[in-house]
CSV table of C-alpha atoms and ligand atoms in Angstrom, one decimal:
chain,number,residue,atom,x,y,z
A,1,MET,CA,5.8,44.6,109.8
A,2,HIS,CA,8.2,46.9,107.7
A,3,LYS,CA,11.1,45.4,106.3
A,4,ILE,CA,14.6,46.3,107.6
A,5,LEU,CA,17.3,45.1,105.8
A,6,ILE,CA,21.1,45.6,107.9
A,7,GLY,CA,23.9,45.6,105.8
A,8,VAL,CA,27.1,45.2,108.5
A,9,THR,CA,30.5,45.9,107.2
A,10,GLY,CA,34.0,45.0,108.9
A,11,GLY,CA,34.4,47.5,112.0
A,12,ILE,CA,34.5,46.9,115.4
A,13,ALA,CA,31.1,48.6,116.1
A,14,ALA,CA,29.6,45.7,114.4
A,15,TYR,CA,29.4,44.3,118.0
A,16,LYS,CA,26.5,46.6,118.6
A,17,ILE,CA,23.9,45.3,115.7
A,18,PRO,CA,22.9,42.8,117.5
A,19,ASP,CA,21.5,44.8,120.0
A,20,LEU,CA,20.1,46.9,117.3
A,21,VAL,CA,18.5,44.0,115.9
A,22,ARG,CA,16.6,42.8,119.2
A,23,GLU,CA,15.3,46.0,119.5
A,24,LEU,CA,14.1,46.1,116.4
A,25,LYS,CA,12.2,43.0,116.5
A,26,ARG,CA,11.1,44.2,119.8
A,27,GLN,CA,9.6,47.2,117.9
A,28,ASN,CA,8.2,44.5,115.4
A,29,PHE,CA,10.0,44.7,112.4
A,30,GLN,CA,11.2,42.5,110.7
A,31,VAL,CA,14.7,42.4,110.3
A,32,LYS,CA,17.1,40.3,107.8
A,33,VAL,CA,21.0,41.5,107.9
A,34,ILE,CA,24.2,41.0,105.2
A,35,LEU,CA,27.9,40.3,106.5
A,36,THR,CA,30.7,41.0,104.5
A,37,PRO,CA,33.2,38.8,104.3
A,38,PHE,CA,35.5,41.2,106.7
A,39,ALA,CA,32.1,42.1,108.6
A,40,GLU,CA,32.2,37.8,109.8
A,41,LYS,CA,35.6,38.4,111.5
A,42,PHE,CA,34.2,40.4,113.9
A,43,ILE,CA,31.0,38.3,114.6
A,44,THR,CA,28.9,35.2,113.3
A,45,LYS,CA,26.2,34.9,110.9
A,46,LEU,CA,25.1,32.7,113.3
A,47,THR,CA,24.4,35.3,115.9
A,48,PHE,CA,22.3,37.3,113.6
A,49,ALA,CA,20.8,33.9,112.3
A,50,THR,CA,19.4,33.0,115.7
A,51,ILE,CA,17.7,36.6,116.4
A,52,SER,CA,16.9,37.9,112.6
A,53,ASP,CA,14.7,37.1,110.2
A,54,GLY,CA,17.4,36.0,108.1
A,55,ALA,CA,21.3,36.3,107.6
A,56,TYR,CA,23.4,36.5,104.6
A,57,THR,CA,27.3,36.2,103.7
A,58,GLN,CA,28.7,35.4,100.6
A,59,GLU,CA,28.6,31.9,100.6
A,60,ASP,CA,24.8,32.2,100.8
A,61,TRP,CA,25.3,34.3,97.1
A,62,GLU,CA,27.4,31.5,96.0
A,63,ASP,CA,24.6,29.2,96.6
A,64,LYS,CA,22.3,31.5,95.2
A,65,PRO,CA,23.0,33.8,92.5
A,66,LEU,CA,20.3,36.0,92.6
A,67,LEU,CA,20.2,36.8,96.0
A,68,HIS,CA,21.2,40.2,96.1
A,69,ILE,CA,17.8,41.1,93.9
A,70,GLU,CA,15.6,39.3,96.4
A,71,LEU,CA,17.3,41.1,99.2
A,72,ALA,CA,17.0,44.4,97.6
A,73,ARG,CA,13.2,43.8,96.7
A,74,TRP,CA,12.5,42.5,99.9
A,75,ALA,CA,13.8,45.6,102.1
A,76,ASP,CA,11.4,48.7,102.7
A,77,VAL,CA,14.9,50.0,104.8
A,78,PHE,CA,18.3,49.5,103.8
A,79,LEU,CA,20.8,50.6,106.6
A,80,ILE,CA,24.1,50.1,106.7
A,81,ALA,CA,25.7,50.0,110.0
A,82,PRO,CA,28.7,50.3,110.5
A,83,ALA,CA,29.7,51.4,107.3
A,84,THR,CA,33.6,51.5,107.3
A,85,ALA,CA,35.7,54.1,105.0
A,86,ASN,CA,36.3,51.0,102.5
A,87,THR,CA,32.2,50.2,101.9
A,88,VAL,CA,31.7,54.1,101.5
A,89,GLY,CA,34.5,54.3,99.2
A,90,LYS,CA,33.3,51.0,96.9
A,91,ILE,CA,29.5,52.7,97.2
A,92,ARG,CA,31.0,55.6,96.2
A,93,ASN,CA,32.3,54.5,93.3
A,94,GLY,CA,29.7,52.1,92.5
A,95,ILE,CA,31.9,48.5,93.2
A,96,ALA,CA,29.6,45.7,93.6
A,97,ASP,CA,32.4,42.9,94.5
A,98,ASN,CA,30.2,41.4,97.7
A,99,LEU,CA,26.9,40.5,98.0
A,100,LEU,CA,26.4,43.8,100.6
A,101,LEU,CA,27.9,46.4,97.7
A,102,THR,CA,25.7,44.8,95.0
A,103,THR,CA,22.3,45.1,96.8
A,104,VAL,CA,22.9,48.4,97.5
A,105,LEU,CA,23.4,49.0,93.5
A,106,ALA,CA,19.8,46.5,92.9
A,107,TYR,CA,18.6,48.7,95.5
A,108,ASN,CA,16.6,52.3,94.1
A,109,LYS,CA,15.6,53.9,97.2
A,110,PRO,CA,17.9,56.4,99.4
A,111,LEU,CA,20.1,54.3,101.9
A,112,LEU,CA,20.8,54.7,105.2
A,113,ILE,CA,24.3,55.1,106.2
A,114,ALA,CA,25.9,55.0,109.3
A,115,PRO,CA,29.8,55.4,108.9
A,116,ALA,CA,32.2,54.5,112.0
A,117,MET,CA,36.1,54.5,112.3
A,118,ASN,CA,38.8,56.1,113.4
A,119,THR,CA,38.7,60.1,113.7
A,120,VAL,CA,41.4,60.8,111.1
A,121,MET,CA,39.9,58.6,108.8
A,122,TYR,CA,36.1,59.8,109.4
A,123,LYS,CA,37.7,63.0,108.6
A,124,SER,CA,40.1,62.2,105.5
A,125,PRO,CA,39.3,64.2,102.6
A,126,GLN,CA,38.7,61.0,100.8
A,127,VAL,CA,35.7,59.7,103.5
A,128,GLN,CA,34.4,63.6,103.9
A,129,GLU,CA,34.3,63.6,99.7
A,130,ASN,CA,33.0,60.3,99.1
A,131,LEU,CA,30.1,61.3,102.0
A,132,LYS,CA,29.3,64.8,100.5
A,133,LYS,CA,28.8,62.6,96.9
A,134,LEU,CA,26.4,60.0,98.3
A,135,LYS,CA,24.2,62.9,100.2
A,136,GLU,CA,23.8,64.4,96.6
A,137,TRP,CA,22.7,60.9,95.8
A,138,ASN,CA,20.0,61.8,98.1
A,139,HIS,CA,21.8,58.8,100.7
A,140,ILE,CA,21.2,59.6,104.2
A,141,ILE,CA,24.7,59.7,106.4
A,142,ILE,CA,24.0,59.2,110.1
A,143,GLU,CA,26.4,61.3,111.3
A,144,PRO,CA,29.0,59.2,113.7
A,145,GLU,CA,29.1,60.6,117.3
A,146,PHE,CA,32.3,61.6,119.1
A,147,GLY,CA,33.6,59.8,122.0
A,148,VAL,CA,36.5,57.1,122.8
A,149,LEU,CA,37.1,54.6,120.0
A,150,ALA,CA,38.5,51.5,120.0
A,151,CYS,CA,41.9,52.6,118.6
A,152,GLU,CA,41.4,54.8,122.4
A,153,GLU,CA,41.7,58.3,120.2
A,154,VAL,CA,38.9,60.5,121.7
A,155,GLY,CA,36.9,62.2,118.0
A,156,GLU,CA,34.5,62.0,115.8
A,157,GLY,CA,34.0,58.2,114.6
A,158,LYS,CA,31.8,56.6,117.2
A,159,LEU,CA,28.8,54.7,115.5
A,160,ALA,CA,25.5,56.5,116.1
A,161,SER,CA,23.6,55.2,119.2
A,162,LYS,CA,21.3,52.5,118.6
A,163,GLU,CA,18.2,55.4,119.0
A,164,ARG,CA,19.4,57.1,116.2
A,165,LEU,CA,19.8,54.7,114.2
A,166,ILE,CA,16.1,53.7,115.1
A,167,ASP,CA,15.1,57.3,114.3
A,168,TRP,CA,16.5,57.6,110.8
A,169,ILE,CA,15.0,53.4,109.9
A,170,TYR,CA,10.9,55.0,111.3
A,171,PHE,CA,12.1,58.7,109.5
A,172,SER,CA,12.5,56.8,106.1
A,173,LEU,CA,9.0,54.8,106.3
A,174,GLU,CA,7.0,58.2,107.4
A,175,PRO,CA,4.9,59.7,104.5
A,176,LYS,CA,6.4,63.5,104.5
A,177,HIS,CA,3.2,64.9,104.9
A,178,LEU,CA,5.3,68.5,106.5
A,179,LYS,CA,8.6,68.9,103.9
A,180,ASP,CA,10.0,71.7,104.7
A,181,LEU,CA,7.4,73.1,107.1
A,182,LYS,CA,8.8,74.6,110.1
A,183,VAL,CA,7.2,73.6,113.6
A,184,LEU,CA,7.8,74.8,117.0
A,185,ILE,CA,6.9,72.8,119.7
A,186,THR,CA,6.8,73.4,123.5
A,187,CYS,CA,6.8,70.4,126.3
A,188,GLY,CA,7.0,69.3,129.7
A,189,ALA,CA,6.6,71.2,133.2
A,190,THR,CA,7.6,74.7,134.1
A,191,ARG,CA,9.2,75.4,137.3
A,192,GLU,CA,8.3,78.3,139.7
A,193,PHE,CA,11.1,79.2,142.2
A,194,ILE,CA,10.4,79.7,145.9
A,195,ASP,CA,13.9,79.5,146.7
A,196,PRO,CA,16.7,78.4,145.1
A,197,VAL,CA,15.6,74.4,145.7
A,198,ARG,CA,12.4,74.6,146.3
A,199,TYR,CA,9.9,76.0,142.7
A,200,ILE,CA,6.4,74.7,142.2
A,201,SER,CA,5.5,72.4,139.3
A,202,ASN,CA,3.6,69.7,138.0
A,203,LEU,CA,3.9,66.1,136.5
A,204,SER,CA,4.2,66.9,133.4
A,205,SER,CA,6.3,64.3,131.2
A,206,GLY,CA,7.3,66.2,128.3
A,207,GLU,CA,6.1,62.5,126.7
A,208,MET,CA,3.6,64.2,124.9
A,209,GLY,CA,5.6,66.8,122.5
A,210,PHE,CA,8.6,64.4,122.6
A,211,SER,CA,6.2,62.3,120.7
A,212,LEU,CA,4.8,65.1,118.3
A,213,ALA,CA,8.5,66.3,117.6
A,214,ARG,CA,9.7,63.3,116.3
A,215,VAL,CA,6.7,62.2,114.1
A,216,ALA,CA,7.3,65.8,112.6
A,217,ARG,CA,10.6,65.2,112.2
A,218,TRP,CA,10.0,62.2,110.2
A,219,ARG,CA,7.3,63.5,108.3
A,220,GLY,CA,9.9,66.2,106.6
A,221,ALA,CA,9.2,69.2,109.0
A,222,ASN,CA,11.8,71.5,110.7
A,223,VAL,CA,11.6,71.0,114.1
A,224,LYS,CA,12.3,73.4,117.5
A,225,VAL,CA,11.3,72.3,120.4
A,226,ILE,CA,11.4,74.3,123.8
A,227,ALA,CA,11.0,72.2,126.7
A,228,GLY,CA,10.6,73.0,130.3
A,229,HIS,CA,11.3,70.0,133.1
A,230,THR,CA,10.9,66.7,131.4
A,231,SER,CA,11.4,63.1,133.1
A,232,VAL,CA,11.7,61.0,129.1
A,233,PRO,CA,14.2,60.2,127.1
A,234,GLU,CA,15.3,63.5,124.6
A,235,PRO,CA,14.0,62.8,120.9
A,236,PRO,CA,16.9,62.2,119.0
A,237,GLU,CA,18.2,64.7,116.2
A,238,ILE,CA,16.3,67.6,117.6
A,239,GLN,CA,16.9,71.4,118.7
A,240,ILE,CA,15.8,71.1,122.6
A,241,THR,CA,15.9,74.7,124.4
A,242,ARG,CA,15.7,73.8,127.7
A,243,VAL,CA,13.7,76.6,130.2
A,244,ASN,CA,12.7,76.9,133.9
A,245,THR,CA,10.4,79.2,134.2
A,246,THR,CA,6.6,80.7,132.3
A,247,GLU,CA,8.3,83.9,131.9
A,248,GLU,CA,11.6,81.8,130.1
A,249,MET,CA,9.6,79.8,128.3
A,250,ARG,CA,7.2,83.1,127.1
A,251,GLU,CA,10.4,84.9,126.0
A,252,GLU,CA,12.0,81.6,123.8
A,253,VAL,CA,8.8,80.9,122.5
A,254,LEU,CA,8.5,84.6,121.3
A,255,LYS,CA,11.2,84.4,119.3
A,256,HIS,CA,11.1,81.8,117.2
A,257,TYR,CA,6.5,82.6,116.9
A,258,ASP,CA,7.7,84.6,113.6
A,259,TRP,CA,9.5,81.7,112.1
A,260,ALA,CA,6.9,78.7,112.8
A,261,ASN,CA,4.6,77.8,110.2
A,262,ILE,CA,3.2,75.7,113.0
A,263,VAL,CA,3.3,76.6,116.6
A,264,ILE,CA,2.3,73.5,119.4
A,265,MET,CA,1.9,74.9,123.1
A,266,ASN,CA,2.1,71.3,124.6
A,267,ALA,CA,3.8,72.3,127.6
A,268,ALA,CA,2.2,72.1,130.8
A,269,VAL,CA,2.5,75.8,131.9
A,270,SER,CA,1.9,76.9,135.4
A,271,ASP,CA,-0.3,79.1,135.7
A,272,TYR,CA,0.6,81.0,138.8
A,273,ARG,CA,3.7,81.5,140.5
A,274,PRO,CA,5.2,83.0,144.0
A,275,SER,CA,5.4,86.7,143.8
A,276,GLN,CA,8.6,86.5,145.3
A,277,THR,CA,11.6,84.3,145.3
A,278,SER,CA,13.6,84.2,148.1
A,279,PRO,CA,17.6,84.6,147.5
A,280,LYS,CA,18.3,82.3,150.4
A,281,LYS,CA,16.9,79.2,151.1
A,282,ILE,CA,13.8,79.6,153.4
A,283,LYS,CA,14.4,78.5,156.8
A,284,LYS,CA,11.8,75.9,158.5
A,285,GLN,CA,9.1,77.6,160.7
A,286,GLU,CA,5.3,77.5,162.2
A,287,LYS,CA,3.7,78.9,159.4
A,288,LEU,CA,4.2,79.5,156.1
A,289,THR,CA,1.8,81.5,153.9
A,290,LEU,CA,2.7,81.8,150.1
A,291,GLU,CA,1.5,84.6,147.5
A,292,LEU,CA,1.1,83.6,144.3
A,293,VAL,CA,0.7,85.7,141.4
A,294,LYS,CA,-1.2,85.0,138.0
A,295,ASN,CA,2.1,84.1,135.2
A,296,PRO,CA,1.1,85.5,131.4
A,297,ASP,CA,-0.6,82.8,129.3
A,298,ILE,CA,1.5,82.2,126.3
A,299,LEU,CA,-0.8,80.2,124.2
A,300,GLU,CA,-3.5,83.5,124.5
A,301,GLU,CA,-1.0,86.0,123.8
A,302,LEU,CA,0.1,84.1,120.4
A,303,GLY,CA,-3.4,84.1,119.5
A,304,LYS,CA,-3.8,87.5,119.6
A,305,ARG,CA,-0.1,87.9,117.9
A,306,LYS,CA,-1.4,84.8,115.2
A,307,LYS,CA,-0.8,86.0,111.8
A,308,HIS,CA,0.3,82.9,109.2
A,309,GLN,CA,0.7,79.9,112.3
A,310,PHE,CA,-1.1,77.2,112.4
A,311,LEU,CA,-2.1,77.4,115.9
A,312,VAL,CA,-2.1,74.4,118.6
A,313,GLY,CA,-3.4,74.3,122.3
A,314,PHE,CA,-3.9,71.4,124.8
A,315,ALA,CA,-6.4,71.5,127.7
A,316,LEU,CA,-6.2,69.3,130.5
A,317,GLU,CA,-9.7,68.8,132.1
A,318,SER,CA,-11.5,67.1,135.2
A,319,GLU,CA,-15.1,67.8,133.2
A,320,ASN,CA,-16.8,68.9,130.8
A,321,LEU,CA,-13.7,68.2,128.5
A,322,ILE,CA,-15.9,69.1,125.6
A,323,HIS,CA,-17.0,72.2,126.6
A,324,TYR,CA,-14.3,73.7,128.5
A,325,GLY,CA,-12.1,72.8,125.4
A,326,LYS,CA,-14.3,74.5,122.8
A,327,GLU,CA,-14.7,77.5,125.1
A,328,LYS,CA,-10.1,77.9,125.1
A,329,LEU,CA,-10.4,77.3,121.5
A,330,ILE,CA,-12.1,80.3,120.7
A,331,ARG,CA,-10.7,82.1,123.5
A,332,LYS,CA,-6.7,81.5,122.5
A,333,ASN,CA,-7.8,81.9,118.7
A,334,LEU,CA,-6.4,78.7,117.9
A,335,ASP,CA,-7.2,76.2,114.7
A,336,LEU,CA,-7.1,73.4,117.0
A,337,LEU,CA,-7.4,72.0,120.1
A,338,VAL,CA,-6.4,68.7,121.9
A,339,ALA,CA,-8.8,68.0,125.2
A,340,ASN,CA,-7.4,65.5,127.5
A,341,PRO,CA,-8.5,64.1,130.4
A,342,THR,CA,-6.7,64.9,133.6
A,343,GLU,CA,-5.6,61.2,134.1
A,344,SER,CA,-3.5,61.8,130.9
A,345,MET,CA,-0.4,63.7,132.6
A,346,GLY,CA,2.6,61.3,133.1
A,347,SER,CA,0.7,58.6,131.7
A,348,LYS,CA,1.5,56.5,128.8
A,349,ASN,CA,-1.7,55.6,127.2
A,350,HIS,CA,-3.9,58.5,125.6
A,351,ARG,CA,-7.2,59.6,125.2
A,352,GLY,CA,-9.3,62.7,124.7
A,353,TYR,CA,-10.6,65.2,121.5
A,354,ILE,CA,-10.0,66.8,118.9
A,355,ILE,CA,-11.5,69.9,118.7
A,356,THR,CA,-11.6,72.4,115.7
A,357,PRO,CA,-14.0,75.1,114.4
A,358,ASP,CA,-15.4,72.3,112.0
A,359,GLY,CA,-16.2,69.8,114.7
A,360,VAL,CA,-14.7,67.2,117.5
A,361,GLU,CA,-13.2,63.8,116.9
A,362,GLU,CA,-12.5,61.4,120.0
A,363,PHE,CA,-9.7,59.2,120.1
A,364,SER,CA,-8.2,56.8,122.2
A,365,PHE,CA,-4.4,55.5,121.9
A,366,SER,CA,-2.4,53.0,123.7
A,367,THR,CA,1.0,55.2,123.2
A,368,LYS,CA,1.5,59.0,122.8
A,369,LEU,CA,3.1,58.4,119.7
A,370,GLU,CA,0.3,57.0,117.9
A,371,SER,CA,-2.0,59.7,119.2
A,372,ALA,CA,0.8,62.3,117.7
A,373,ARG,CA,0.8,60.6,114.7
A,374,PHE,CA,-3.3,60.9,114.9
A,375,ILE,CA,-2.9,64.7,115.7
A,376,TRP,CA,-0.4,65.1,112.8
A,377,ASP,CA,-2.9,63.8,110.0
A,378,LYS,CA,-5.4,66.2,111.8
A,379,ILE,CA,-3.0,68.9,111.1
A,380,ALA,CA,-2.0,68.4,107.6
A,381,GLU,CA,-5.5,67.8,106.7
A,382,MET,CA,-6.5,70.9,107.8
A,383,LEU,CA,-3.6,72.7,106.1
A,384,SER,CA,-4.3,71.1,103.3
A,385,LYS,CA,-7.8,72.6,102.5
A,386,ARG,CA,-6.1,76.2,103.7
A,387,PRO,CA,-6.0,78.7,100.6
B,401,CTP,N1,-1.0,77.7,128.9
B,401,CTP,C1,-0.3,79.0,128.2
B,401,CTP,N2,0.3,79.8,129.2
B,401,CTP,C2,-0.3,79.6,130.4
B,401,CTP,C3,-1.4,78.6,130.5
B,401,CTP,C4,-1.5,77.6,129.7
B,401,CTP,O1,0.4,78.8,127.0
B,401,CTP,N3,-0.1,80.2,131.4
B,401,CTP,C5,-1.1,76.8,127.7
B,401,CTP,C6,-0.7,75.4,127.6
B,401,CTP,O2,0.1,75.4,126.6
B,401,CTP,C7,-1.9,74.5,126.7
B,401,CTP,C8,-2.9,75.8,126.8
B,401,CTP,O3,-2.4,76.8,127.4
B,401,CTP,O4,-1.7,74.6,125.4
B,401,CTP,C9,-4.4,75.3,127.7
B,401,CTP,O5,-3.7,75.2,128.9
B,401,CTP,P1,-4.6,75.0,131.0
B,401,CTP,O6,-4.0,75.6,131.8
B,401,CTP,O7,-5.6,73.9,130.3
B,401,CTP,O8,-6.0,76.5,130.2
B,401,CTP,P2,-5.8,77.4,131.1
B,401,CTP,O9,-6.7,78.1,129.9
B,401,CTP,O10,-4.8,77.2,131.5
B,401,CTP,O11,-7.3,77.2,131.9
B,401,CTP,P3,-8.0,76.6,133.2
B,401,CTP,O12,-6.6,75.9,134.4
B,401,CTP,O13,-8.8,77.3,133.5
B,401,CTP,O14,-8.9,75.1,132.9
């Protein structure tokens, strides 16, 4: 179980942190919290003591003088949220006049710092210079968001969302196997329009592709996602380009193909499209025949144009998974293929086979995130053996 230490400082966004702690506990993290004296004016120690694995304030430090060392050694990840301008300035200058700041000095890994403050304060040269210096020291600044602030001004300064804060915690914990690799991932379902309001599509939720994108980012890759229609939340901190049709997806993928070191075609691409798209909504009639024409096979085209890229495909099959999978691996000139049974589409859990020129490996996980980690382990292993 990973150990997360959260430093809460005296900003109004402190009221959001108990919710973050609850979510981290739900995701099986151990969580301890340090409150600065000013944070205690916004939120009580009792709140955190009730929901976390330990809450600490200045008074605890007076009773236990080595508490800062103990907490710094305990933490796998140290997040400061919200980080006020005052705390940011003090960290930058090595000031250690409370338990939180002293623990920061005793901690020898990169910190996660999530500033939250009034937008004018955030943009001030003092705060910006301090943040710049902290970045130079390899600390991660989780940029605040744009929105209505507590002071009723609108601007940058809102504490990063819970989802983003948690995503950065995962980032901090993951090994950087894919550092600096450029990864292009497609996901979701393409839509082929019959008329302006009707289309042919499929059940893909996009969850597998988004999970692959999250894990790749956590492991240090530069990730771009091209997504059709999806029905699960978007992964934070990742560039996503939206497309509708297979032709749009093809164009977008080809635009980025030379840039990418690794391409994963996870999208559930429509194999056919109506031969004509009516510009007007089609009126009801006794009988309607749709003529479908074949769409380009994007992956096959990528296989033909392959130079340096490591190419990954997915296959969804009702039967003979391994047989058809092996055939697609060769036909589409892939380095790796993930073959899934049809019930994987749109479902939470995930099982299937990883098929490479070297062999076949079965996997079964209760979440797509676990499958994504397994697939990336396999890709990293294969890349490490490349000359
Ligand atoms: N794919 C693609 N372009 C298409 C169809 C599929 O790029 N027009 C990609 C998918 O993203 C996936 C892989 O090809 O990575 C396999 O798709 P699948 O539909 O299972 O295979 P097909 O080759 O279309 O064969 P079949 O439908 O006959 O099983």
